[in-house]
XYZ file of C-alpha atoms in Angstrom:
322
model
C 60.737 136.399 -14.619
C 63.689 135.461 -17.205
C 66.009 138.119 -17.977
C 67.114 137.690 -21.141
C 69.569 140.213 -22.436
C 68.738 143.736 -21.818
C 69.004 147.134 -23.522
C 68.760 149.916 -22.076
C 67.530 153.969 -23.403
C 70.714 155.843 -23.709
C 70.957 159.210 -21.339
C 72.536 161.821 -23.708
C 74.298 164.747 -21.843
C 75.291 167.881 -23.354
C 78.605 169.074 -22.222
C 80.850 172.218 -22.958
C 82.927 170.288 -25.022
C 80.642 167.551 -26.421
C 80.504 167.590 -30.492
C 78.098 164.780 -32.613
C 80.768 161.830 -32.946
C 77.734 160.092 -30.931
C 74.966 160.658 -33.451
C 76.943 160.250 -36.259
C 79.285 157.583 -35.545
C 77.460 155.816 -32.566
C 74.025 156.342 -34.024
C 72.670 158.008 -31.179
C 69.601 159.780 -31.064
C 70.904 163.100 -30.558
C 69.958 166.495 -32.024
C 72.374 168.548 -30.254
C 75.698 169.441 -31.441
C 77.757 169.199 -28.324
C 76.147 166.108 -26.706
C 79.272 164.913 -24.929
C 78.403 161.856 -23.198
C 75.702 158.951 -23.365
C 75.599 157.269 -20.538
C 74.752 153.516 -21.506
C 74.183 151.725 -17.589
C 73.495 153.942 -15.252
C 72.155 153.561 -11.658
C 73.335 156.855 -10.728
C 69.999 158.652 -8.442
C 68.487 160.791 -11.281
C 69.845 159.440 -14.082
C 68.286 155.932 -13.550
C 68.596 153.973 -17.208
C 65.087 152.603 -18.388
C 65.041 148.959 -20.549
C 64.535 149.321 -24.307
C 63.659 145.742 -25.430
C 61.015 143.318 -24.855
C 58.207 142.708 -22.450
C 60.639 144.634 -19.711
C 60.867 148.235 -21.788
C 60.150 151.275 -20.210
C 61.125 149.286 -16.711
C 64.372 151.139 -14.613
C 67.325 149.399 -13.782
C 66.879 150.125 -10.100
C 63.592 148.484 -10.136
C 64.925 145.333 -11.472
C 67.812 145.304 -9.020
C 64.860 146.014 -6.171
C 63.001 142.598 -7.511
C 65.486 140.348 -8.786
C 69.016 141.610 -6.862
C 70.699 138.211 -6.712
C 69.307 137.104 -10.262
C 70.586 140.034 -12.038
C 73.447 141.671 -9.908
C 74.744 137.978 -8.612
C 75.104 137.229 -4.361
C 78.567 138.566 -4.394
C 77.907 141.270 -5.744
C 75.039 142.037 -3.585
C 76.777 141.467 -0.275
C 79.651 143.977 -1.372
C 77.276 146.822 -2.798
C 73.508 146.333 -1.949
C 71.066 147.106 -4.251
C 73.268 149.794 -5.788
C 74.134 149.188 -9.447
C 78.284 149.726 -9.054
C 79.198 150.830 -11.964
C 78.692 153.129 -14.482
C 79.372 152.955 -18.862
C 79.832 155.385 -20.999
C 80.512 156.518 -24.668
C 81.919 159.708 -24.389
C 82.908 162.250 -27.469
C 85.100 165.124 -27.123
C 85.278 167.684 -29.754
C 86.945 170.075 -27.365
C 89.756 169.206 -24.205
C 87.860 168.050 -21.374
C 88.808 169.941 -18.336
C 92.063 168.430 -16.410
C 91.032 166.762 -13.507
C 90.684 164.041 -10.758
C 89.206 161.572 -8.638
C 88.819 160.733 -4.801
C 89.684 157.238 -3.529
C 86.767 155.615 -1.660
C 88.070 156.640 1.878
C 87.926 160.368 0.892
C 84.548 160.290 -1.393
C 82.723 158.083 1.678
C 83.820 160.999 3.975
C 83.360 164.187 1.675
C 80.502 163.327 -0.325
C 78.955 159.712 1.246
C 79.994 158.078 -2.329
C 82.134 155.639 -3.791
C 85.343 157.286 -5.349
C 85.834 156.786 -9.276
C 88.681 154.418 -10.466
C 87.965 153.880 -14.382
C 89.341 152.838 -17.669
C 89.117 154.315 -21.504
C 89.240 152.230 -24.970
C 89.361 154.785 -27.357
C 86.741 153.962 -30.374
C 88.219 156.536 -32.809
C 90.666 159.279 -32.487
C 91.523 162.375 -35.056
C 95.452 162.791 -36.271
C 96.748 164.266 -33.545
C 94.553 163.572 -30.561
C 95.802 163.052 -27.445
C 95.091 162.326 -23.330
C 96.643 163.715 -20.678
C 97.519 160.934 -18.328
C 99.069 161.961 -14.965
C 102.189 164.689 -14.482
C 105.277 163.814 -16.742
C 107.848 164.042 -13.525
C 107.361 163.857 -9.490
C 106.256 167.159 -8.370
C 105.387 168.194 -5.148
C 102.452 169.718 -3.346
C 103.849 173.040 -3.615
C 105.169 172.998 -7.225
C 101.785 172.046 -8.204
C 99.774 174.235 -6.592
C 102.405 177.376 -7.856
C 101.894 176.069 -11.468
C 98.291 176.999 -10.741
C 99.048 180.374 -9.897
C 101.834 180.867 -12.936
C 99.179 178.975 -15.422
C 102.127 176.797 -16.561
C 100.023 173.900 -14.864
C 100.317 172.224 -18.712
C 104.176 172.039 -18.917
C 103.800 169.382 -15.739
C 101.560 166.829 -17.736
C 102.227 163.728 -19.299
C 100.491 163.469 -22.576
C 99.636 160.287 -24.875
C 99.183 160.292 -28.780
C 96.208 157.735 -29.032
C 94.701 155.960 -31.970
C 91.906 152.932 -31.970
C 92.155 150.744 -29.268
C 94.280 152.029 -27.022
C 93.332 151.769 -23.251
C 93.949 153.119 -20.298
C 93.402 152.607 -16.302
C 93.069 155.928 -14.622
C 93.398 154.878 -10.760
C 92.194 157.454 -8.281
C 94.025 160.258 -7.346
C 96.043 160.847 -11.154
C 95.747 163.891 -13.001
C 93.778 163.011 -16.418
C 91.641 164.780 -19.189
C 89.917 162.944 -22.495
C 92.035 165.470 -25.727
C 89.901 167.069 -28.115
C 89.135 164.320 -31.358
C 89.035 161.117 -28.861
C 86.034 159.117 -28.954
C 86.010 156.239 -26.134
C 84.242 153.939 -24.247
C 84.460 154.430 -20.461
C 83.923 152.106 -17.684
C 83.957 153.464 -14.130
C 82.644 152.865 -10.461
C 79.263 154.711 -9.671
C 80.318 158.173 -8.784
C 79.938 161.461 -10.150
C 82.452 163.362 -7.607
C 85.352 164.771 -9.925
C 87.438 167.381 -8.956
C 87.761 170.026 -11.396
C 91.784 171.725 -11.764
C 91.566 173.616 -14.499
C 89.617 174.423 -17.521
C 91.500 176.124 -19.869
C 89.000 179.439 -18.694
C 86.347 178.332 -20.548
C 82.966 180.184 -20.166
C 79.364 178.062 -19.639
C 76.410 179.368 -22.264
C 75.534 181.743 -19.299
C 79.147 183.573 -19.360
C 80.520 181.977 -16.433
C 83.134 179.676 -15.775
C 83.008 176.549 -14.319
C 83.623 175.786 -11.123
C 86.987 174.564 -9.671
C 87.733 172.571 -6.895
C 91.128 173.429 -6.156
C 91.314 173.116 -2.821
C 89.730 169.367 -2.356
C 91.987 168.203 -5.021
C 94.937 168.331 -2.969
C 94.934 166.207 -0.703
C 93.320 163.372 -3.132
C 96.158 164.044 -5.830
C 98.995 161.632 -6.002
C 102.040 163.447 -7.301
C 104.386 160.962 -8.809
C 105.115 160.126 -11.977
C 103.875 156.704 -12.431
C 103.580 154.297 -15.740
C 100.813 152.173 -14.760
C 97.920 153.921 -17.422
C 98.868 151.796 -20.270
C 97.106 148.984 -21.043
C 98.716 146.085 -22.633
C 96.322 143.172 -23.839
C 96.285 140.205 -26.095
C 93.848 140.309 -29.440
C 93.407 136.487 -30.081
C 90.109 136.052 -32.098
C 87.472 134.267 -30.923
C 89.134 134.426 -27.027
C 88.389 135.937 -23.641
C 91.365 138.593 -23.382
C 92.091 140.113 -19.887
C 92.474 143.702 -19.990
C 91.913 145.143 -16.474
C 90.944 143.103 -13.500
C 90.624 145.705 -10.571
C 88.912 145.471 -6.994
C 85.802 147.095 -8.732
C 85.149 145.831 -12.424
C 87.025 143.410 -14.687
C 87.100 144.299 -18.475
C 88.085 141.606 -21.602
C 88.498 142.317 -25.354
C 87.067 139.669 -27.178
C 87.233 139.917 -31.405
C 83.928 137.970 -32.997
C 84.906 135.905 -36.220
C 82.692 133.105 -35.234
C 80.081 131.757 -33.038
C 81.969 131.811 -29.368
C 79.784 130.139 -26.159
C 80.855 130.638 -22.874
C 79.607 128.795 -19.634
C 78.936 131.273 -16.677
C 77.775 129.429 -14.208
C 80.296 130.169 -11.647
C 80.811 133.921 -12.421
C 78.400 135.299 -9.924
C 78.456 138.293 -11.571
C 76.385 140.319 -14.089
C 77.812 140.830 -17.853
C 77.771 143.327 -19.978
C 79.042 143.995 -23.279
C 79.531 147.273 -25.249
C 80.064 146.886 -28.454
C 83.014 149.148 -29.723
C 82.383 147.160 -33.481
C 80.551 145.615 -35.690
C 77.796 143.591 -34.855
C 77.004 140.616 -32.094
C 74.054 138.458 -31.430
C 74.088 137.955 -27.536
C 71.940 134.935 -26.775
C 71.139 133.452 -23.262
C 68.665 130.613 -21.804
C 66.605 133.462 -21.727
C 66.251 135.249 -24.726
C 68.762 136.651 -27.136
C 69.704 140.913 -28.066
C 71.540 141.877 -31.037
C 74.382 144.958 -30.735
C 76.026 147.071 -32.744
C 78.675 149.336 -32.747
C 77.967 152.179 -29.849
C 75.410 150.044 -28.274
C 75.233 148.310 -25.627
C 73.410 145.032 -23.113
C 73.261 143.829 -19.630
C 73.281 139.986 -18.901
C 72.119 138.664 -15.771
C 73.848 136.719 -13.281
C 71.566 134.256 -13.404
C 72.813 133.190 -16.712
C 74.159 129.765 -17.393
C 75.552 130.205 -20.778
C 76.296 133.200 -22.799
C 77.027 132.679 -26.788
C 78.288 135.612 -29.088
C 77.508 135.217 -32.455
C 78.696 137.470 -35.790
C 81.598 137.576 -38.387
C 82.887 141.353 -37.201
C 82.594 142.127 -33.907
C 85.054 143.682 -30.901
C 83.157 143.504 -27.776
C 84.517 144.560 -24.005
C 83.261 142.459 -21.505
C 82.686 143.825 -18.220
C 81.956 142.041 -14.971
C 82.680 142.157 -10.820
């Protein structure tokens, strides 16, 4: 089988605070106005993604890594994680906050919930005036200070928030205190987990009346409580160029900016590639077929590949590997 650049179906999710930023700026096929999320690569159990191009369409991911592991994950890759897919993308839209939150490490998720803790990153795609994040505690508190600003709701004048505009990105390590603003738009790549720790939700109510659920006490011993200025994410924009923006134990992302034709030979990555396409438009074309991308969408190239050429006039890609 060659496996030439794939698409896959995008899994919508509605969420509390989801708004239609992904219809009608990502073009996804969405008739709900809070769809929050759209989950572009997903071999989380459930929400397996299904291929949306060419003689493979209609086939799930899993199934492909069950056939073809090596081929399409790379050896490496395989011998670290299996025939689990080890990461997970996203586009995700939030009209309203997001609730403020956390993740496990991998020690903690393997022993609480037999899964992989959650380190990930955001590039925001578009941002209203004023939007912000909230990215980790703006001073070293401890345990106790924290857990009394639950109690005295003053949990907000603790965090650290960021003004963000197109482009930006941040690295959100396990363990820091974090929540997507309302108006942000963003791409997010993250390891395959779904464990989050939920601190507080502003007392929000669900459609049924009830609020959501909080894991306050689980958080604390996964929360690291120092003030820390590693979320920022500094990278180069050179056209036409492989830029390194994070290169972490579990996924390494690049910025490249398409103003011409730009071939890359892969032989030695042992690794899978994929590209979201944050915008424009890109022509991804392998030994084995070729996909075209636009803005909000999004394809999976095989380790297998020799050499990988991006073609367009307008394009800003991320470029995610192992």
């Amino acid at each position: 089988m060659k496996l030439y650049p794939l698409k896959f179906q995008p899994i919508l999710k509605e969420r509390l605070w989801g708004g239609t930023k992904l219809k009608d700026v990502l073009g996804k096929p969405s008739e709900s106005e809070i769809t929050g999320e759209s989950w572009e690569l997903s071999g989380v159990p459930g929400d397996i993604s299904e291929v949306s191009n060419g003689e493979l369409q209609g086939v799930s991911l899993q199934r492909l890594i069950n056939d073809y592991p090596e081929e399409l994950l790379g050896k490496s890759v395989v011998q670290r994680f299996g025939k689990e897919f080890p990461i997970l993308i996203k586009f995700i839209d939030a009209k309203q906050d997001l609730s403020i939150q956390l993740h496990p490490n991998d020690a903690l998720a393997k022993e609480r919930h037999n899964s992989f803790g959650k380190t990930e990153m955001w590039y925001v795609m578009d941002a209203d005036k004023e939007a912000n994040l909230i990215v980790g505690f703006n001073k070293d508190v401890t345990k106790e200070e924290y857990s009394k600003s639950l109690e005295d709701n003053t949990l907000l004048d603790l965090l650290n928030y960021e003004d963000v505009s197109e482009g930006d990105t941040f690295f959100i390590n396990t363990g820091k205190i974090h929540a997507i603003g309302a108006g942000v738009l963003l791409a997010e790549i993250q390891q395959t987990s779904d464990v989050t720790y939920r601190v507080f939700d502003f007392n929000r109510k669900d459609k049924e009346g009830n609020l959501r659920e909080l894991h306050t006490e689980m958080a604390l011993d996964a929360m690291d409580y120092k003030k820390k200025d590693d979320f920022i994410v500094k990278y180069p924009t050179q056209s036409n160029h492989v830029n390194t923006m994070v290169d972490c134990p579990y996924f390494k992302t690049n910025f490249i900016e398409i103003t011409e034709d730009l071939t890359q030979e892969v032989t030695q990555r042992d690794s899978f590639t994929i590209y979201m396409c944050v915008g424009g438009k890109v022509e991804v074309t392998t030994q084995a077929g070729s996909a075209i991308i636009e803005k909000g969408e999004t394809v999976l190239v095989s380790a297998s590949t020799n050499m990988i050429t991006l073609s367009g006039s307008n394009a800003k890609l991320l470029e995610v590997t192992i």
